[in-house]
Coordinates of C-alpha atoms in Angstrom, one line a residue:
Chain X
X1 CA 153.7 162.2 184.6
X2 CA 151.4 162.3 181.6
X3 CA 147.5 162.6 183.2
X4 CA 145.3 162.3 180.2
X5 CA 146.9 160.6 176.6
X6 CA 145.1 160.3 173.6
X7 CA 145.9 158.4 170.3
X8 CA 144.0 158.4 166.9
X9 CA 141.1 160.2 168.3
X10 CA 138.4 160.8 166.0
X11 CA 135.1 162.4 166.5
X12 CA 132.1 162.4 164.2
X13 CA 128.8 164.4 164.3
X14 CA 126.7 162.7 161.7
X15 CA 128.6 162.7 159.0
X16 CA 131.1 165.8 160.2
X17 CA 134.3 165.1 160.6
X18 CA 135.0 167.1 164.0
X19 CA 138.4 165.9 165.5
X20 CA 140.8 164.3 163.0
X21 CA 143.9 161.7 164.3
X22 CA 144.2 163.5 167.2
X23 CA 147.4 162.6 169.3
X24 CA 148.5 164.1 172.5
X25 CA 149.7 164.1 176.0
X26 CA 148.4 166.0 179.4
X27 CA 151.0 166.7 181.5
X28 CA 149.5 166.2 185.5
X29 CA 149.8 169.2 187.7
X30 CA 149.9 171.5 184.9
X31 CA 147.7 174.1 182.7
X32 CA 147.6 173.1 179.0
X33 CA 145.4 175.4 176.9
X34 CA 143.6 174.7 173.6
X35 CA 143.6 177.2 171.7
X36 CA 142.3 177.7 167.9
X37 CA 139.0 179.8 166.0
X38 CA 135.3 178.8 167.0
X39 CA 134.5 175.1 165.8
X40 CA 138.0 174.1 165.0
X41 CA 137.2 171.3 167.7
X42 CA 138.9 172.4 171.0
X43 CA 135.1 171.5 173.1
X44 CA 134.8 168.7 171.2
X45 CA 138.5 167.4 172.8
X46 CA 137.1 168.6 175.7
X47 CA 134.2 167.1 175.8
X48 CA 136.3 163.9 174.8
X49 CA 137.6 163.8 178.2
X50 CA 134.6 163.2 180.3
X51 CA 132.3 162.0 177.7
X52 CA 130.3 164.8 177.5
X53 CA 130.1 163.5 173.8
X54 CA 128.0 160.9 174.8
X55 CA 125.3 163.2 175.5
X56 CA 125.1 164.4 171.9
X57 CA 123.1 162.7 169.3
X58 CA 124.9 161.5 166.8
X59 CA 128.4 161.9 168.2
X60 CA 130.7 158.9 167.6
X61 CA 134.1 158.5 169.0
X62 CA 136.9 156.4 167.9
X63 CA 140.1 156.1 169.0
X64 CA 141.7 156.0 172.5
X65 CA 141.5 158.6 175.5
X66 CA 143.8 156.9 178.5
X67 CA 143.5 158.7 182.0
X68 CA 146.0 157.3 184.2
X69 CA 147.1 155.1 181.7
X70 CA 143.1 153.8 181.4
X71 CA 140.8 153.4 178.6
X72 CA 138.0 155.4 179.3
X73 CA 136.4 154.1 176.4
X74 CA 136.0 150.6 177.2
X75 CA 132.6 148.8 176.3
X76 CA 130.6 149.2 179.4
X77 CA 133.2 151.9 181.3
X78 CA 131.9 153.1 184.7
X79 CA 131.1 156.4 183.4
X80 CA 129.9 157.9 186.4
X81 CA 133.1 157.1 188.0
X82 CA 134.9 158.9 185.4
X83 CA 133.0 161.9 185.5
X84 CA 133.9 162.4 189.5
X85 CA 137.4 162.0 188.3
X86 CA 136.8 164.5 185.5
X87 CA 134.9 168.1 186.3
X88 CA 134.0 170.0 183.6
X89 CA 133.3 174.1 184.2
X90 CA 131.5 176.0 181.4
X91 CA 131.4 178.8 179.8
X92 CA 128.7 181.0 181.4
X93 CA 128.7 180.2 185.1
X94 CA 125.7 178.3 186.2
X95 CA 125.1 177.9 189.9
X96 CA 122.2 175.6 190.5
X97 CA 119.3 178.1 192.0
X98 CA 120.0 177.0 195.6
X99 CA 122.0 178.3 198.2
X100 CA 125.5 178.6 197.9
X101 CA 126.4 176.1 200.3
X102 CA 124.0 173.6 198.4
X103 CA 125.3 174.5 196.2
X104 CA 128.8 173.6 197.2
X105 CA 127.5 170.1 198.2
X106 CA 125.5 168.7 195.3
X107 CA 128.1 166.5 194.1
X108 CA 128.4 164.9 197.5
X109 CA 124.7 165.2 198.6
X110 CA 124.0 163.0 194.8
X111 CA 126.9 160.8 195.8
X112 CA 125.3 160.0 199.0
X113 CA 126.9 161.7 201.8
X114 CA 124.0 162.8 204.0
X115 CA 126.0 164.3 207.0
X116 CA 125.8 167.5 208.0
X117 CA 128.9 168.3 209.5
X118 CA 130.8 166.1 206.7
X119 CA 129.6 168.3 204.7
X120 CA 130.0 171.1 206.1
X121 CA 133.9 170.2 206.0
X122 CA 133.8 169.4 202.6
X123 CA 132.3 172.9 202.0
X124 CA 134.8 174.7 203.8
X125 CA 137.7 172.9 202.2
X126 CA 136.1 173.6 198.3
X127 CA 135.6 177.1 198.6
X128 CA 139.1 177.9 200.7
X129 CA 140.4 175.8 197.8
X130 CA 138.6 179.1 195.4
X131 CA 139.5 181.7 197.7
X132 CA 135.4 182.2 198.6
X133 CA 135.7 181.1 202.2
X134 CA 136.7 184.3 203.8
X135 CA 134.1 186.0 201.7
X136 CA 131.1 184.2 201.9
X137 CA 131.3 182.0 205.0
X138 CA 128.6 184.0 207.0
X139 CA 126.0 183.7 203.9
X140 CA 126.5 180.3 203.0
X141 CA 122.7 180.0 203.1
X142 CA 121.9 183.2 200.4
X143 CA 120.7 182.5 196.8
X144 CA 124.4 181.8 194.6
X145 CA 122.4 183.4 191.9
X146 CA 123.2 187.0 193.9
X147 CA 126.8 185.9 193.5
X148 CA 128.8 188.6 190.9
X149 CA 129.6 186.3 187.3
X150 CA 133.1 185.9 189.1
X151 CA 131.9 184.5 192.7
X152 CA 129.8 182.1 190.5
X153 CA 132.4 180.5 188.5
X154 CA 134.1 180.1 192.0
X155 CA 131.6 178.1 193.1
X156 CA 131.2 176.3 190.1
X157 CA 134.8 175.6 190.3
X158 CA 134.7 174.7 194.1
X159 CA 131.4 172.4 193.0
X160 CA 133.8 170.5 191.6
X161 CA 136.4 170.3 194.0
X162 CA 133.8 168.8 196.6
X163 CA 133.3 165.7 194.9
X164 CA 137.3 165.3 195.0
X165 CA 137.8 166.2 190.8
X166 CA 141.6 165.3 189.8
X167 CA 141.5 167.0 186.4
X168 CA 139.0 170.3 185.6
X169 CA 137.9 170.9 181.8
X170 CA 137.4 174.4 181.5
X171 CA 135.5 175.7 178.6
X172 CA 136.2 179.5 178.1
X173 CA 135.6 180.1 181.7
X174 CA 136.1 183.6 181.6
X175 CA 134.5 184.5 178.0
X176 CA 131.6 186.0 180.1
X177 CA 133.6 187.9 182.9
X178 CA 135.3 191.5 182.9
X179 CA 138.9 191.7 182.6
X180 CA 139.2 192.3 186.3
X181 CA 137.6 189.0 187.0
X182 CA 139.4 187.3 184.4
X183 CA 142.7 188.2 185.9
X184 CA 141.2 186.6 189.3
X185 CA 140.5 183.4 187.8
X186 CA 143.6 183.0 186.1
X187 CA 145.2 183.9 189.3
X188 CA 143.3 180.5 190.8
X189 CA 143.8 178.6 188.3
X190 CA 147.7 179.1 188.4
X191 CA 147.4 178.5 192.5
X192 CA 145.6 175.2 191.1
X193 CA 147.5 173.7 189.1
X194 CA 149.8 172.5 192.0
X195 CA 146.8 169.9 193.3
X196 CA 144.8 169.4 190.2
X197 CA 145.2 168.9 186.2
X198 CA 144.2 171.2 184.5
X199 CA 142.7 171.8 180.6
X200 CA 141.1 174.8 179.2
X201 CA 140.1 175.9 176.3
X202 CA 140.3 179.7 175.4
X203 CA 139.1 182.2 172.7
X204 CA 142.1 184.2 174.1
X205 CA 145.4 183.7 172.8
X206 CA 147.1 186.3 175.6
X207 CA 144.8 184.0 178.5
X208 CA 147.0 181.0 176.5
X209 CA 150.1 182.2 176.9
X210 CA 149.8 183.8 180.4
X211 CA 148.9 180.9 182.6
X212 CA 149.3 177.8 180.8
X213 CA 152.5 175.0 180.2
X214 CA 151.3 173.7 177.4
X215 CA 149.0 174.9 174.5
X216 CA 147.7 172.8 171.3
X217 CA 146.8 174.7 168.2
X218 CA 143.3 174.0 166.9
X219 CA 142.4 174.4 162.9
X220 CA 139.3 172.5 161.7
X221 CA 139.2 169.9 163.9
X222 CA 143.2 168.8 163.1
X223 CA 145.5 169.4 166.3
X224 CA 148.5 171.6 164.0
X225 CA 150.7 172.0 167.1
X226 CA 151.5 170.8 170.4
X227 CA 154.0 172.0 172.9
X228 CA 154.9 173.8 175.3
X229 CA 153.3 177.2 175.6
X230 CA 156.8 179.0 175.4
X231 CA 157.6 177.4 172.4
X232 CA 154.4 177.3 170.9
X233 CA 153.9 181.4 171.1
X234 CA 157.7 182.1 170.4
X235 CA 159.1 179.9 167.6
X236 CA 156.0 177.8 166.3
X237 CA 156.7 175.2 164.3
X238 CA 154.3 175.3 161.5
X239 CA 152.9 178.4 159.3
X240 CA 149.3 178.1 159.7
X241 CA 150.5 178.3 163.9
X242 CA 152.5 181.5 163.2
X243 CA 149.4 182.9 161.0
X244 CA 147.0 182.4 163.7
X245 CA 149.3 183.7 166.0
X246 CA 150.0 187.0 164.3
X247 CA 146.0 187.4 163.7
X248 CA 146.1 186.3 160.0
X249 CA 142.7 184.9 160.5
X250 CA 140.2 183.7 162.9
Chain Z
X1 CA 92.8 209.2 160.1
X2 CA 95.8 209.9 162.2
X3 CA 97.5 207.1 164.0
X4 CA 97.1 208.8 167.6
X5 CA 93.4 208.8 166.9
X6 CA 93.5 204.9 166.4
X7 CA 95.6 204.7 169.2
X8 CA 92.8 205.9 171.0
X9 CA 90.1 203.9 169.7
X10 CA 92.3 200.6 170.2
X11 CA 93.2 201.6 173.8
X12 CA 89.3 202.2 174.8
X13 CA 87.9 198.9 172.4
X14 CA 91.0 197.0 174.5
X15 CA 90.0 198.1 177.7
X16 CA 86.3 197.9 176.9
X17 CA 87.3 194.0 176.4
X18 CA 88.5 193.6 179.3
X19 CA 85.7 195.3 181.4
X20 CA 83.6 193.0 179.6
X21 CA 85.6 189.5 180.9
X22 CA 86.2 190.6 184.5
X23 CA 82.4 192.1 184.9
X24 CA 81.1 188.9 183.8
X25 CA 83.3 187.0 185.9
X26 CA 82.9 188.7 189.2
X27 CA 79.1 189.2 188.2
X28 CA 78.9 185.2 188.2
X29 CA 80.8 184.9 191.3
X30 CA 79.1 187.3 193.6
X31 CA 75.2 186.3 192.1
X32 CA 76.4 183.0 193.5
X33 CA 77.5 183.9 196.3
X34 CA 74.8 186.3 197.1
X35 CA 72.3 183.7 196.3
X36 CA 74.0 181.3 198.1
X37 CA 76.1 182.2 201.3
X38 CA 73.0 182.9 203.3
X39 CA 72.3 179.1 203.6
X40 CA 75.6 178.3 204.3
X41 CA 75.7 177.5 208.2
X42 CA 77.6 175.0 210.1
X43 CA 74.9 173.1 210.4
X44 CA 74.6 172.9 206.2
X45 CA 78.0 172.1 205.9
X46 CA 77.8 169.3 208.8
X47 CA 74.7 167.5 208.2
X48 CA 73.4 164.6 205.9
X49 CA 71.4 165.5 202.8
X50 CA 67.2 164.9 203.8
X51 CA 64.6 164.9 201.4
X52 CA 66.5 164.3 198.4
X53 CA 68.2 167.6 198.8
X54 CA 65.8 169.7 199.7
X55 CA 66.3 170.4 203.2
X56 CA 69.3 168.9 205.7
X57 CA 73.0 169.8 204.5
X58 CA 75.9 168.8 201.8
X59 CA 78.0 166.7 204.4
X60 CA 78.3 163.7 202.0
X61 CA 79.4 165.7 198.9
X62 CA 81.8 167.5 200.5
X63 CA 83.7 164.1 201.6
X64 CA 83.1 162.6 198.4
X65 CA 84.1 166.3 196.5
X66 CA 87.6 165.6 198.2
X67 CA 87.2 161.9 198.3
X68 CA 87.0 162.0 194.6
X69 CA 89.7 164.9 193.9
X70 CA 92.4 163.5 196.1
X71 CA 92.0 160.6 194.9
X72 CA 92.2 161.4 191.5
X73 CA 95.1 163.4 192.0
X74 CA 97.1 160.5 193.9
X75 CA 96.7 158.5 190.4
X76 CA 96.9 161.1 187.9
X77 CA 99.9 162.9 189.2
X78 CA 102.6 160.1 189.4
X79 CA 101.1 158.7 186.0
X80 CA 101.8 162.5 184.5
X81 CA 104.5 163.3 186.1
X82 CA 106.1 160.2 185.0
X83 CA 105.2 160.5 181.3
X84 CA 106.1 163.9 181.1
X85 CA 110.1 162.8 182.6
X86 CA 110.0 159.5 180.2
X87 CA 108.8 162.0 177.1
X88 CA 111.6 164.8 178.0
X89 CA 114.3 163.3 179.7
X90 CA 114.2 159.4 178.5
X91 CA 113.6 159.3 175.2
X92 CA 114.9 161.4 171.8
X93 CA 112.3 163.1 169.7
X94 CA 111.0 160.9 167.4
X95 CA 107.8 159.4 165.6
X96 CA 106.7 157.7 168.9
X97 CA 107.1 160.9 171.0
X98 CA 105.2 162.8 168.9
X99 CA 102.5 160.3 168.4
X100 CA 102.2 160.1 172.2
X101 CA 102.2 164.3 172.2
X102 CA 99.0 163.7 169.3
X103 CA 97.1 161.9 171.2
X104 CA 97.4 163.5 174.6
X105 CA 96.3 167.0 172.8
X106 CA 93.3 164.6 171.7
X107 CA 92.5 163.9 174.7
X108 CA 92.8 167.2 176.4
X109 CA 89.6 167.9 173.5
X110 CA 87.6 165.0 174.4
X111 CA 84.1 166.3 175.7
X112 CA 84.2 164.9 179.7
X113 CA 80.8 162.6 178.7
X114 CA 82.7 160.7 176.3
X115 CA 85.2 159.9 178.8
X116 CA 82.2 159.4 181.7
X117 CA 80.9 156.7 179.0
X118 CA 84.3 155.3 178.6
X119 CA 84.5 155.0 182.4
X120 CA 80.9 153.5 182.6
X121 CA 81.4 150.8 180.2
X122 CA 85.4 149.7 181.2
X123 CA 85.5 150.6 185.3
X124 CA 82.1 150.3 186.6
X125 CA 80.9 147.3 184.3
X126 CA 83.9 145.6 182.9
X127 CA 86.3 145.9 185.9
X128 CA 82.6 145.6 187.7
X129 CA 84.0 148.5 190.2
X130 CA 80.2 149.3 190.1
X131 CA 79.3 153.2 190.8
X132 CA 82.0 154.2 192.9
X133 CA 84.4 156.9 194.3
X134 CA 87.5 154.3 192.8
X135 CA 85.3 154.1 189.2
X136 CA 84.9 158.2 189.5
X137 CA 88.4 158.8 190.1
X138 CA 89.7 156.5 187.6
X139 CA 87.8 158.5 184.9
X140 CA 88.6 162.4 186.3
X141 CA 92.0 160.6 186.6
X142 CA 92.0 159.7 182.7
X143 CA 90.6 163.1 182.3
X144 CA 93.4 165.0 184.1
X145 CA 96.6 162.9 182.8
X146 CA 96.5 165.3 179.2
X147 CA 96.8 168.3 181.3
X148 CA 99.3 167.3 183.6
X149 CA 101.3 166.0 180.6
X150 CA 101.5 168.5 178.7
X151 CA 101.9 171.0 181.2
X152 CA 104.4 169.4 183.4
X153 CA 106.4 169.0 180.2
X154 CA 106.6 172.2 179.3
X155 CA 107.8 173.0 182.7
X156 CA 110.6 170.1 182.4
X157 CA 111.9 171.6 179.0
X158 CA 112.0 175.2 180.4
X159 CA 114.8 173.8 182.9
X160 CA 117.9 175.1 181.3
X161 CA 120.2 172.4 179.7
X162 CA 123.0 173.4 181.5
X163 CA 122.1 171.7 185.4
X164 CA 121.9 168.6 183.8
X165 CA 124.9 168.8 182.4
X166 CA 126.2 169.6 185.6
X167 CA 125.2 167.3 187.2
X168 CA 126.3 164.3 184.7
X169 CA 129.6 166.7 185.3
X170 CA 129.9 165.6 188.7
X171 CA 129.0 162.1 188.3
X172 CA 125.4 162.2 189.0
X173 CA 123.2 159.8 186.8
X174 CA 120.1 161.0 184.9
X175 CA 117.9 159.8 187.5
X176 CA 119.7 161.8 190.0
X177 CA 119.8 165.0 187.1
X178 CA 116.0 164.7 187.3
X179 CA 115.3 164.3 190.7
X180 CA 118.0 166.6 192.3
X181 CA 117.5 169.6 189.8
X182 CA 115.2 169.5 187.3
X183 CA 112.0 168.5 189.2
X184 CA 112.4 170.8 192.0
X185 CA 113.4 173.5 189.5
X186 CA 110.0 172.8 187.3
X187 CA 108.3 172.1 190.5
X188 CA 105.9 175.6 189.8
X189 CA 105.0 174.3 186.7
X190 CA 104.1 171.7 187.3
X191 CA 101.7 172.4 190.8
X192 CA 100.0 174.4 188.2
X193 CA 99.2 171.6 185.5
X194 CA 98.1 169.8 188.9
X195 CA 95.7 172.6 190.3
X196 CA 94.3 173.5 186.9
X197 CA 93.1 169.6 186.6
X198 CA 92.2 169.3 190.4
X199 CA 90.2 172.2 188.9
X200 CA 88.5 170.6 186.4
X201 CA 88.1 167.3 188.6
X202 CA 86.2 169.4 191.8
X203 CA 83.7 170.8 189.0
X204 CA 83.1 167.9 186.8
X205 CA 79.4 166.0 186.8
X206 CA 79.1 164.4 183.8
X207 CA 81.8 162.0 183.5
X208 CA 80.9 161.3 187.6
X209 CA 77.1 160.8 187.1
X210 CA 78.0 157.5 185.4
X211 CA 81.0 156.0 187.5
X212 CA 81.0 157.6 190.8
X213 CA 77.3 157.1 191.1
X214 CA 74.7 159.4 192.5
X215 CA 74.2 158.5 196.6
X216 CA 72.9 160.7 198.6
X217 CA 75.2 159.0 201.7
X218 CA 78.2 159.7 203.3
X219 CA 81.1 157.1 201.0
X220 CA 82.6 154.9 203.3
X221 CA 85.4 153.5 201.1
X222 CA 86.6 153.6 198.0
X223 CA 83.9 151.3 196.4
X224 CA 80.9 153.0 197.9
X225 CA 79.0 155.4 195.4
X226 CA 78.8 159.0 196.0
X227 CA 77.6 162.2 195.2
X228 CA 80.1 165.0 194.6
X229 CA 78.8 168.8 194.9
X230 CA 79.2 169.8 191.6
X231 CA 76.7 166.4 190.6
X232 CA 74.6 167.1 193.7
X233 CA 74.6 171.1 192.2
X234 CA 73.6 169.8 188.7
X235 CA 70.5 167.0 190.6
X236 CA 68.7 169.2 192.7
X237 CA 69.1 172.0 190.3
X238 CA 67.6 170.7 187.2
X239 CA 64.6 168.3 189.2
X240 CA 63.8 171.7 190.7
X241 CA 64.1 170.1 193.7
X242 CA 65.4 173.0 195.7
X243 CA 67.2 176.3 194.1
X244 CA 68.1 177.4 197.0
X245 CA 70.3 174.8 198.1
X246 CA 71.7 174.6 194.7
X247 CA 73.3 177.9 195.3
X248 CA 73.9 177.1 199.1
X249 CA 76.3 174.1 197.5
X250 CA 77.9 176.2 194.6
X251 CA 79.0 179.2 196.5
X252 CA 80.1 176.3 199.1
X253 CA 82.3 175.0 195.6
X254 CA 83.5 178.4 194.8
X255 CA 84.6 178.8 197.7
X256 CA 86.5 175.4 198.1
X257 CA 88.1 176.1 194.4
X258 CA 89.2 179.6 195.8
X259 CA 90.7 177.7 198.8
X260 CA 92.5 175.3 196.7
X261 CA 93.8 177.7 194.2
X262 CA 94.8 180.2 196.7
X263 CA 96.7 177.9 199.2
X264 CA 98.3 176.6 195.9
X265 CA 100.0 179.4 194.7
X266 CA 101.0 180.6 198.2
X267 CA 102.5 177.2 198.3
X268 CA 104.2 177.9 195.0
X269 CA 105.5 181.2 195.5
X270 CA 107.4 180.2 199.0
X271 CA 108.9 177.6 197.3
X272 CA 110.1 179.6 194.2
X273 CA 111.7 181.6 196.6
X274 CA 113.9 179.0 197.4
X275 CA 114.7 178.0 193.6
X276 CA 114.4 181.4 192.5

């Protein structure tokens, strides 16, 4: 089941020519990875996704994005809608500076649901669902910002997650976090997968080939190669892949 | 000569300089005070003025000091506040924005009789509010907004990108970005723009002698004239009418300014501790 499809995608900043004819598929219920040197135009996709773009001056998108087989670039799209739909985490974790379990429940709270016992379930559920139940349930009320980096993206993961997400954008989620960490997060993101679609970019070719199905091989803003992450590291298909691959450049 | 020798000099001339600002300062304060406390009774802060001011109390121009001051704020903070979202969070930077920037920094320069003129001639004649605690606070209302702006903008931009992303992440709107997170967050900032201008309001008698009038009663609404202490300070003051109560009513607006500021900033700081 393909989540997210995209045909003849082109982005513009200005007059640069950031994502060129891109094509491609998003398997549901898997990891696909985006790999590729800094501004070859894997945030850019990204940001494709849940038009993010929009928020950029300048930006222009053509072409077609489909999740679930729908345009999400129709002429007055519900983009608010989409956005639920479509959680983006960043790079550097960023908690809001409220309490963790606020938290937890912004999404919800800005949605509208005002009680306190709903969300206190929704709360519950979201950070099980990031393995932070167990050990932050009797603090729910301290600062997140005395969180460790990792305990933070967590939460910003289960912030998500509470407003009922169905694919997560991840961009370089663990470029700020110790190996240790990293290792954690990949661990959830793998336990993810089965419930959620998900899409990350990574500076880290081994973070690529560990956890996700499917990678696509960024080079100035042209998608070189699709497929699946097996296939992709053992036998790529096209030179400037292999190149990359063996640390030729970037 | 050798450079720990300068270092010397520039460490004494620095702290010289700053002898010099905080001597003066607590110098004013405690003159005032000391001239003034000892009048200070219940019974000064209770009763009408008599005899133009030179015996009885300050009753009135306490009322109309916060009259005038609350007032003002009421009008000058949603008008600033607003501006400040519209110029950071509505708009893109461009010639209009900065225009509107321009002129506020004008503003913030304008000498406060200009704007006491301004508010003579459009509230209390054209708009025929006549001398009046609505015609005062309209002016120290007009007077405030370039503070408040600027300030509350500042604070508004020194909310990190990232929360509103966030939030447009989970399908919030911008209304939602700026209420939800990026008010509360510049919250601080903002209280300060708002107590530094309630500052400047509480102290101002020019631009009040010629809107909010000069009555020596007690204001029973918004249209009756009255006295605020800083005006009543400046009146009996300068017509020699009575030095002593002069200083009775500006150690009672020291004082009040003290209050304000204080009860402000303890405000603030438990607050910050919850957005820390």
């Amino acid at each position: 089941m393909m989540k997210i499809t995209s045909r003849n995608l082109n982005v513009f900043y200005e007059d640069f020519h950031a994502l060129i004819n891109v094509n491609l598929d998003i398997r549901e219920h898997a990891i696909t990875a985006f790999i590729g040197s800094s501004g070859c135009g894997k945030t850019t996709l990204l940001r494709c996704f849940n038009r993010m773009n929009d928020l950029i001056d300048g930006a222009k998108v053509h072409g077609e994005v489909r999740l679930d087989g729908k345009n999400i670039y129709p002429d007055g799209g519900d983009l608010l809608a989409l956005r639920r739909k479509v959680g983006m985490v960043f790079q550097r974790p960023n908690p809001f500076p409220l309490s963790i379990f606020d938290n937890c429940i912004y999404g919800p709270r800005v949605h509208g649901t005002k009680e306190r016992k709903k969300l206190e379930v929704i709360s519950e559920h979201a950070l099980s669902a990031v393995l932070l139940w167990e050990e932050l349930k009797d603090r729910l009320d301290r600062p997140a910002l005395e969180l460790t980096g990792e305990q933070q993206q967590r939460l910003c993961i289960a912030r998500l997650l509470a407003v009922n997400a169905e694919v997560l954008l991840m961009d370089e989620p663990c470029s700020t976090l110790d190996p240790i960490a990293t290792q954690k997060i990949e661990e959830l993101l793998v336990k993810l997968k089965k419930d959620y679609t998900i899409v990350i970019v990574t500076h880290n070719m081994q973070q690529a080939a560990r956890i996700s199905d499917s990678t696509g091989f960024f080079l100035m803003g042209e998608m070189v190669e699709f497929g699946t992450t097996k296939k992709l590291f053992r036998s790529p298909k096209h030179k400037r892949t292999q190149d990359y691959l063996e640390g030729r450049f970037g | 000569m050798n450079p720990k020798f300068i270092q010397k000099i520039a460490s004494v001339a620095l702290g010289t300089a700053m002898l010099v600002t905080l001597s003066v300062l607590i110098f004013i304060i405690f003159y005032i005070l000391y001239q003034g406390l000892p009048i200070v009774s219940m019974e000064f802060l209770t009763t009408p003025i008599r005899d133009m001011g030179k015996s009885g109390g300050i009753f009135p121009t306490i009322i109309s000091t916060f009259y005038l001051a609350f007032l003002s704020i009421c009008i000058a903070a949603p008008l600033g506040i607003g501006t400040a979202v519209f110029l950071t969070e509505y708009t893109r930077e461009n010639t209009v924005t900065r225009v509107i920037r321009f002129t506020t920094d004008c503003l913030a320069g304008i000498p406060s009789i200009i704007f006491g003129l301004f508010g003579f001639v459009f509230f209390v004649i054209y708009l025929g509010f006549g001398w009046s605690i609505l015609a005062g606070s309209l002016t120290l209302a007009t007077m405030m907004l370039p503070t408040i702006i600027r300030t509350s903008e500042e604070a508004i931009r020194a909310v990190p990108e990232g929360f509103r992303e966030v939030t447009y992440g989970l399908g919030g709107s911008k209304w939602q970005s700026v209420t939800e997170i990026v008010l509360p967050k510049a919250f601080p900032g903002i209280l300060t723009g708002i107590i530094l201008s309630m500052g400047r309001a509480v102290s101002e008698t020019a631009a009040l002698i010629f809107t909010a009038g000069m009555s020596l009663h007690t204001p029973v609404s918004v249209l009756s004239s009255g006295r605020s202490m800083a005006v009543h300070f400046y009146t009996i003051a300068r017509e020699g009418i009575s030095l002593q109560m002069a200083f009775g009513t500006a150690a009672v607006l020291i004082v009040t300014i003290s209050i304000i500021n204080i009860s402000s900033y303890l405000l603030m700081h438990k607050y910050m501790r919850k957005y820390a």
